[in-house]
Coordinates of C-alpha atoms in Angstrom, one line a residue:
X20 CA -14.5 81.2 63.5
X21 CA -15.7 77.8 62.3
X22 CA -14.2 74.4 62.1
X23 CA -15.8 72.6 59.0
X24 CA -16.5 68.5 58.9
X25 CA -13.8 67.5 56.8
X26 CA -14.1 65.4 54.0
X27 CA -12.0 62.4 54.9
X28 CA -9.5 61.2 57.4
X29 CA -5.9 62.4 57.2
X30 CA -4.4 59.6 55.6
X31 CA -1.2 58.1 57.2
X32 CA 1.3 55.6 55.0
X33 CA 2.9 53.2 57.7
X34 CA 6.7 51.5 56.4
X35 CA 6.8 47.9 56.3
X36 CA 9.2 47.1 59.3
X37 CA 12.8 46.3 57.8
X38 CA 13.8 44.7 60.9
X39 CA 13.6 40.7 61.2
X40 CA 10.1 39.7 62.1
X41 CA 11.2 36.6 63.4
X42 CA 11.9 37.9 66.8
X43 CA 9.3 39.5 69.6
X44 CA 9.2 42.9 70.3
X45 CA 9.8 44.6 73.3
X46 CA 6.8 43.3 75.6
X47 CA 7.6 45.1 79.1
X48 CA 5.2 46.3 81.2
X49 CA 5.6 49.3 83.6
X50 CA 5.3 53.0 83.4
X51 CA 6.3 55.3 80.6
X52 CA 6.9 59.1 79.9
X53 CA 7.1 60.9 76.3
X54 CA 6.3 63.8 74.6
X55 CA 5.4 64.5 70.5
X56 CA 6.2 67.6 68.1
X57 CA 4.1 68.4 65.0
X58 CA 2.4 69.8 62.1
X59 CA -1.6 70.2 62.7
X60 CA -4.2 71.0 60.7
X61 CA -7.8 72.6 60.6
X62 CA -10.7 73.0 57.6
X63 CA -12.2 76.4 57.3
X64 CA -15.4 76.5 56.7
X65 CA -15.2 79.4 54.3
X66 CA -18.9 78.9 52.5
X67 CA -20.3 79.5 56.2
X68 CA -18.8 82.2 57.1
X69 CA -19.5 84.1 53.7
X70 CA -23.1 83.0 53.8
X71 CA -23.6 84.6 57.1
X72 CA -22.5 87.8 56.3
X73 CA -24.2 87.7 53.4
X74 CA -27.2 87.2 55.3
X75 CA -26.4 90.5 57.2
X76 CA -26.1 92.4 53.6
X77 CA -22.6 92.3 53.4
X78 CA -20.1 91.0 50.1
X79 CA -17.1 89.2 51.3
X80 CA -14.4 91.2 49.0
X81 CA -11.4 88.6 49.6
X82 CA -10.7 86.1 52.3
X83 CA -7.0 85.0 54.0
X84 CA -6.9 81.6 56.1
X85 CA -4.4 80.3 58.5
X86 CA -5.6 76.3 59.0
X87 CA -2.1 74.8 59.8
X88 CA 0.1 75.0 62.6
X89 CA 2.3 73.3 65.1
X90 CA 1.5 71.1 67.8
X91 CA 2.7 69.1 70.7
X92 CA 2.0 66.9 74.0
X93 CA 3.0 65.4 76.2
X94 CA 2.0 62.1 78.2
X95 CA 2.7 59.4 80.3
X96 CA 1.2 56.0 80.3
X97 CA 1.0 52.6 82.0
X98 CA 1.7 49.6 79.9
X99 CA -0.4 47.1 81.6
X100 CA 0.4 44.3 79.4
X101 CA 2.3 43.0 76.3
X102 CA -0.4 44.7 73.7
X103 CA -2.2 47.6 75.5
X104 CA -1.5 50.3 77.2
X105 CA -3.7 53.5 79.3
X106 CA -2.0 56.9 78.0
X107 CA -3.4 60.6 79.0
X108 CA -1.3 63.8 78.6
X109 CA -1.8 67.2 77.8
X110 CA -2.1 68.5 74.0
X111 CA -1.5 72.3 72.4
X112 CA -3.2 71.7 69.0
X113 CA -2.2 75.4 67.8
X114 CA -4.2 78.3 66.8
X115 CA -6.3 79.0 63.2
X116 CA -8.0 82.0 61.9
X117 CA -8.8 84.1 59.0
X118 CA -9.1 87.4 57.9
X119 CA -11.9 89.3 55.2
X120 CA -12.7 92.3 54.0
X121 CA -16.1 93.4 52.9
X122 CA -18.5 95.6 51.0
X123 CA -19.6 97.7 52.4
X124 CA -16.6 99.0 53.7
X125 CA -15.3 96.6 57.0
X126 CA -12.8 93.8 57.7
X127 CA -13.2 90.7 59.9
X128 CA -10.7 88.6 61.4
X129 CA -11.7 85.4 63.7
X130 CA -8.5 83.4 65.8
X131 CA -8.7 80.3 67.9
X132 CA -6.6 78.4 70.3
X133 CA -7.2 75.1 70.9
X134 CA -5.5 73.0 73.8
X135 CA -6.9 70.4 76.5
X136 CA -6.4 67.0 77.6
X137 CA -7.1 63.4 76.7
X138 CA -7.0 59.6 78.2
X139 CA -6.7 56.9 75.4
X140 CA -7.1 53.4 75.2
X141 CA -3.2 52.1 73.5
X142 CA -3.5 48.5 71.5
X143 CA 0.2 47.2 70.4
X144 CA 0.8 44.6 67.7
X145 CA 4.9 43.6 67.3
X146 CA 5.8 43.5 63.3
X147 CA 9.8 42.8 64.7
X148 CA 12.0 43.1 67.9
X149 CA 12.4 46.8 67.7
X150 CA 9.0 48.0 65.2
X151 CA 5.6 47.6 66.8
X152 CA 2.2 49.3 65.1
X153 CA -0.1 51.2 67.3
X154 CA -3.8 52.4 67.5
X155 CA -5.9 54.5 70.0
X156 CA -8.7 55.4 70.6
X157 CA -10.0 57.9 73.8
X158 CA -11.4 60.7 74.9
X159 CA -10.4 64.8 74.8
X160 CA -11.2 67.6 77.5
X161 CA -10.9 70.4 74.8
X162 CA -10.9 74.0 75.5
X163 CA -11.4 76.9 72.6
X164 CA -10.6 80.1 73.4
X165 CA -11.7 82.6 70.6
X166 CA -11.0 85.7 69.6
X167 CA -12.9 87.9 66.7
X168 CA -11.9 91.6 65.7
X169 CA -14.7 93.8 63.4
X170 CA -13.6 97.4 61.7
X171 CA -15.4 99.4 59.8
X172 CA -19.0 98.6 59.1
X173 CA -18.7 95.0 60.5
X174 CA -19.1 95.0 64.2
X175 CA -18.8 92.1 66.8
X176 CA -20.9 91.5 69.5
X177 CA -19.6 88.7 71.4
X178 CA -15.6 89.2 70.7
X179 CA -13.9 86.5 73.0
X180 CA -16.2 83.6 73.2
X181 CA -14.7 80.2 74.9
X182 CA -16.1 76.7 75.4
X183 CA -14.9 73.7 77.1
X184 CA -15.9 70.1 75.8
X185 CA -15.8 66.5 75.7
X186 CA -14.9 64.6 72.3
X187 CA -14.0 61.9 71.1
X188 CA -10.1 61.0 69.3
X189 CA -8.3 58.4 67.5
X190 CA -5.0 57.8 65.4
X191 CA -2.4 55.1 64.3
X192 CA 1.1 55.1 64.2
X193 CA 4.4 52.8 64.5
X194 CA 7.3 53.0 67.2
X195 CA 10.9 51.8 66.7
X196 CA 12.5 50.8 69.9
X197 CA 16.3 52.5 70.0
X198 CA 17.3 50.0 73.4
X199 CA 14.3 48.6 75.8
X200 CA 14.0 51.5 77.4
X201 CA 14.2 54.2 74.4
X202 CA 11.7 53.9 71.5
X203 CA 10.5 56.6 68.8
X204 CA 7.1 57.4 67.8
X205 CA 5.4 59.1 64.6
X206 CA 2.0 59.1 64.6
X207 CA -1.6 60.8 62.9
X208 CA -4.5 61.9 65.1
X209 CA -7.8 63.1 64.8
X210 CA -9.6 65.3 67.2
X211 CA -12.8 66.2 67.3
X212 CA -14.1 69.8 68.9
X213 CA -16.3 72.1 69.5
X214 CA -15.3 76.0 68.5
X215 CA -17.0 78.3 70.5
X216 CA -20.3 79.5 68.7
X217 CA -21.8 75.8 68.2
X218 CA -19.7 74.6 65.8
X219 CA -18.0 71.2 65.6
X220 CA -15.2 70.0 63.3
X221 CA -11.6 68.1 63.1
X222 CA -8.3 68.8 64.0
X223 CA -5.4 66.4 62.4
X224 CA -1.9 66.1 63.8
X225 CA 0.8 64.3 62.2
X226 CA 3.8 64.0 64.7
X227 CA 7.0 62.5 66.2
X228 CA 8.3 62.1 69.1
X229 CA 9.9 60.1 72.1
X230 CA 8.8 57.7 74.2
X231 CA 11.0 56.8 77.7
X232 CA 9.5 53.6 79.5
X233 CA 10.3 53.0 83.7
X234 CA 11.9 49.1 83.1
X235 CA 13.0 47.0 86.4
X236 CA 16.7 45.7 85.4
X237 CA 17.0 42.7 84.1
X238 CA 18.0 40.1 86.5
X239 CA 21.4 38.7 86.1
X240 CA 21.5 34.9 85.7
X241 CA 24.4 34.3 87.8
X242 CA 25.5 30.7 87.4
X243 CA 25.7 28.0 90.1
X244 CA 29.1 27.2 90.2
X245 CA 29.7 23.5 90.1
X246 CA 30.3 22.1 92.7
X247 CA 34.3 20.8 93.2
X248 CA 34.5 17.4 93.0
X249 CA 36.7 16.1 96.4
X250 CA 39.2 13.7 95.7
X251 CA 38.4 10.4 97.7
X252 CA 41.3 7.6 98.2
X253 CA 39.6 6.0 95.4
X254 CA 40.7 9.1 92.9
X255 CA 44.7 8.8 94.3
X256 CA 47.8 6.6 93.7
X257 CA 50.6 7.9 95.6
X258 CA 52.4 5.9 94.7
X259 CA 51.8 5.6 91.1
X260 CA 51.1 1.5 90.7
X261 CA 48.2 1.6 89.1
X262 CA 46.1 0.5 92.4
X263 CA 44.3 3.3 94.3
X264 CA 45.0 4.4 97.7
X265 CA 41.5 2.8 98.8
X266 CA 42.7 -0.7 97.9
X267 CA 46.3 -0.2 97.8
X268 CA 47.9 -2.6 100.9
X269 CA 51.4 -1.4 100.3
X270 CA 50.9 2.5 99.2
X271 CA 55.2 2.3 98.9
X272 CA 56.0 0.4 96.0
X273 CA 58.3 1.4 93.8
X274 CA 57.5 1.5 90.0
X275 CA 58.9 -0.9 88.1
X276 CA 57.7 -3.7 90.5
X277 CA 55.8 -6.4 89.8
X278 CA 52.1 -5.2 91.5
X279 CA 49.8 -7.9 92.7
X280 CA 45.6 -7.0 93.1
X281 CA 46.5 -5.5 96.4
X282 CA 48.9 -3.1 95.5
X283 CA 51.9 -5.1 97.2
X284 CA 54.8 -6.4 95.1
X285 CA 54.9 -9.7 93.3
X286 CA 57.9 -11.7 94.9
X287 CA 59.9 -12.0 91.1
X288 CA 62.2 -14.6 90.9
X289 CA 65.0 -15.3 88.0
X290 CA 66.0 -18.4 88.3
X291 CA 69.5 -18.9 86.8
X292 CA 70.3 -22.0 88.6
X293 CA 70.2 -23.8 85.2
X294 CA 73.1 -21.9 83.9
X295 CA 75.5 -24.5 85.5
X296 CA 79.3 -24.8 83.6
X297 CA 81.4 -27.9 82.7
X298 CA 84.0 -28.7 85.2
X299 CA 87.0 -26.2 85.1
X300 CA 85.4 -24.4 82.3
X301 CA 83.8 -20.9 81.5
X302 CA 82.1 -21.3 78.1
X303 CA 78.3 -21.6 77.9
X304 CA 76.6 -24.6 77.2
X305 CA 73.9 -24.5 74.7
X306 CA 71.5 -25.5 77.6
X307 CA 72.4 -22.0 79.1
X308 CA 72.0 -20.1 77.1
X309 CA 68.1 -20.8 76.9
X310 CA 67.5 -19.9 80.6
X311 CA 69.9 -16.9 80.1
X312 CA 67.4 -15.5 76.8
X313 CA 63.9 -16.4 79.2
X314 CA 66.1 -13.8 81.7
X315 CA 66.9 -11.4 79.7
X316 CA 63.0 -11.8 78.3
X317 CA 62.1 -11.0 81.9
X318 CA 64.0 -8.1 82.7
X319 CA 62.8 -6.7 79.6
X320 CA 59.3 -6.3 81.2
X321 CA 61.1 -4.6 84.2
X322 CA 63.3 -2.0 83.0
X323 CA 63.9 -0.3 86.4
X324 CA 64.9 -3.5 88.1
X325 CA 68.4 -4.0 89.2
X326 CA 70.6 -7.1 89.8
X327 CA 73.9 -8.7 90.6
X328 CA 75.5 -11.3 89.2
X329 CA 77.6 -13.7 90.7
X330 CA 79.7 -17.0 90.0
X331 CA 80.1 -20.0 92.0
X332 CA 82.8 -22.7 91.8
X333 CA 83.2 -26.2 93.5
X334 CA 85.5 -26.8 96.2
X335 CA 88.0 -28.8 94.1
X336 CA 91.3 -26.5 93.6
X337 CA 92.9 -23.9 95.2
X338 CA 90.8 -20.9 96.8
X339 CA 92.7 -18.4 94.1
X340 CA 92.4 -20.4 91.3
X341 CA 88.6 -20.9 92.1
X342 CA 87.8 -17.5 92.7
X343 CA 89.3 -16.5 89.2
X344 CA 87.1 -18.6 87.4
X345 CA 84.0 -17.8 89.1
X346 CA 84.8 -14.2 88.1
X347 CA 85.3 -15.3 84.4
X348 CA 81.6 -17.6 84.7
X349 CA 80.0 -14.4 86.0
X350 CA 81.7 -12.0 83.5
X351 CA 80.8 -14.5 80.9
X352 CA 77.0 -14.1 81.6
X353 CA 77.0 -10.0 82.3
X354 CA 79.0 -10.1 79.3
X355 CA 75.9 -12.2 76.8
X356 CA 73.1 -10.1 78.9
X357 CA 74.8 -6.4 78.0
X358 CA 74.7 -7.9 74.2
X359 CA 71.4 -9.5 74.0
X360 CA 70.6 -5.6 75.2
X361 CA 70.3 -5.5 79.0
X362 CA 71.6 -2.2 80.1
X363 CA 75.0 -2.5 82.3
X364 CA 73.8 0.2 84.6
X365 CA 71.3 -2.0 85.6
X366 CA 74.3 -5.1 86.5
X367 CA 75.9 -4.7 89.6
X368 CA 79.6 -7.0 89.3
X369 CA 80.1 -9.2 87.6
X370 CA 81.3 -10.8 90.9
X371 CA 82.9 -13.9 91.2
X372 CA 82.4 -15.4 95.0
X373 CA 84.5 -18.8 94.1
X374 CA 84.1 -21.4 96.5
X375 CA 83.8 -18.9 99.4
X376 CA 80.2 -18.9 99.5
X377 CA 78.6 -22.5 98.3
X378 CA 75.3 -22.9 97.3
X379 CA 72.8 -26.0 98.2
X380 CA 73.7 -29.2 96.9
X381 CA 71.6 -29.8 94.0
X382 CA 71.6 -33.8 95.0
X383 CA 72.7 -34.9 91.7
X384 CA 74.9 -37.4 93.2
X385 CA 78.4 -36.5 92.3
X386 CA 81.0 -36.0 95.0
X387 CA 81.0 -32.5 96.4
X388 CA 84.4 -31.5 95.1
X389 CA 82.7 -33.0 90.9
X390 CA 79.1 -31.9 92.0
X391 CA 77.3 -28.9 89.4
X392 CA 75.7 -27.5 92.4
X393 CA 78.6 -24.6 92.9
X394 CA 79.3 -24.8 89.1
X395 CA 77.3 -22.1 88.2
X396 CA 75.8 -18.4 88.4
X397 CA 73.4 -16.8 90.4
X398 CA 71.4 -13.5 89.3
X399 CA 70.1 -11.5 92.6
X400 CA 67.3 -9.3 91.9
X401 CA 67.6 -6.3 93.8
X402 CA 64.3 -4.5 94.9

């Protein structure tokens, strides 16, 4: 059996990666695990082996060879960082033989098996996130185990020779990664051994197969969760007046109030003292009626304030007469305020209080009984 020096390397065509180059790909480190299945192929060196039997007077008649095969290894491997890796495993390269039949009369038939182990030397370049294109380059622990069968007038004298030895290797190829932890291979490779009666020649392997790689998990990126912002007094109003809690002097004020800086109600006076009547009479005077519009003006601004109205009389007359027409002044006042648009739910009476409660003279200096201090109506702001 020989194994001839071929006449060039096994040529392999790589793909383009289709996959967007614009994105690494996988880079982890750590242990891996595969294993590759193939066709292989050997060069028989048929002008040798004819030559020598010629030399020993015999004509080679016709001549059968079996140079291909199937293959496989398997392998593990350390990726020690994002570009190169250490890979060794075990390889069954196949077996290859011939058979001949000669003049004079005899037949010859030569087998070998070739198998062994290898370390290589893995450099990675990414094309994409999942393609990557490999090289090696290493080392094989080959062993040939052959076998050689003579009939007729061709006799063998050494039948089972064997050799183990060291050669060298190399090959290319591209790996798709299915997931980070999953990735296919297909590959060529070119080993060079030593046959068994001094011979040395080329075995090519073209292959495929599956590469498993040990990953740590990735760590989870678990989120600080923000911290919960504590409500100070600063944040609150209870009491809805538009002053916090922190500065808030009187946190139970009621909305609709006038609120000072403090938080504490502004004192809100109406002053309806102006609204005064002619003597005996309950018809508005002109002068009146412009303190009752800056009143109604008022209220508007505080729509949840409440109030009563009331009318005053002098002390001229009798008490019934008098307390009639301080009902008629008041109802004459609730009675412009509900049309100028003052809600009456918000009026409490009209009431009139006659003479029976009198109000501070005004010191205009009319007698009591003609005075305009009781001659009017009074608007009590209720809080």
């Amino acid at each position: 059996m020989k194994l001839a020096n071929p006449s060039g390397l096994l040529a392999l065509a790589i793909l383009a990666a289709l996959a967007s180059s614009n994105a690494a790909a996988y880079d982890d480190t750590g242990w891996y695990v595969g294993g590759n299945y193939g066709w292989t192929a050997a060069t028989i060196d048929d002008e040798r082996i004819i030559s020598s039997l010629a030399e020993r007077g015999f004509t080679v008649n016709t001549l059968d060879e079996f140079d291909t095969d199937n293959g496989y290894k398997v392998f593990a491997g350390w990726q020690f960082s994002p570009n190169f890796a250490l890979e060794g495993g075990y390889v069954d390269l196949g077996s290859y033989g011939y058979f001949l039949d000669t003049t004079p009369p005899g037949t010859l038939s030569g087998d070998i098996d070739l198998r062994g182990i290898y370390l290589d030397l893995v450099g990675r370049m990414p094309i994409s996130e999942r393609f990557s294109l490999f090289a090696r380059i290493g080392a094989i622990y080959a062993e040939a185990d052959t076998r050689f069968v003579g009939t007729g007038a061709v006799n063998v004298l050494d039948p089972n020779p064997s050799t183990e030895e060291v050669n060298y290797k190399f090959g290319a190829g591209m790996e798709y990664a299915f997931t980070r932890a999953l990735s296919m291979r297909i590959e060529a490779e070119r080993y060079r051994i030593d046959d068994a009666i001094g011979n040395t020649g080329d075995i090519d392997m073209l292959s495929a197969g599956l590469v498993y790689r040990f990953l740590p998990p990735i760590a989870a990126v678990i989120p600080r969760e923000a911290p919960v912002a504590r409500e100070t007094c600063a944040d609150l109003d209870d009491d809805g007046d538009g002053i916090d809690n922190c500065r808030d002097r009187c946190p139970d004020s009621m909305a609709g109030q006038a609120i000072g800086p403090d938080g504490c109600p502004v004192p809100l006076t109406i002053d309806l003292r102006g609204v005064n009547f002619d003597f005996d009479r309950d018809t508005l005077r002109p002068d009146a009626i412009v303190i009752l519009d800056e009143a109604v003006a008022i209220l508007g601004r505080y729509p949840d304030l409440r109030f009563e109205l009331a009318g005053h009389t002098d002390e001229c007359g009798s008490d019934g007469y008098n307390q009639d027409l301080s009902q008629r002044r008041a109802r004459v006042v609730y009675d412009y305020m509900a049309n100028a648009g003052i809600n009456s739910s918000r009026m409490t009476g009209p009431n009139g209080y006659g003479e029976s409660r009198p109000l501070e003279s005004l010191g205009d200096g009319f007698p009591a009984c003609k005075s305009e201090t009781n001659r009017r109506t009074e608007l009590n702001v209720q809080n």
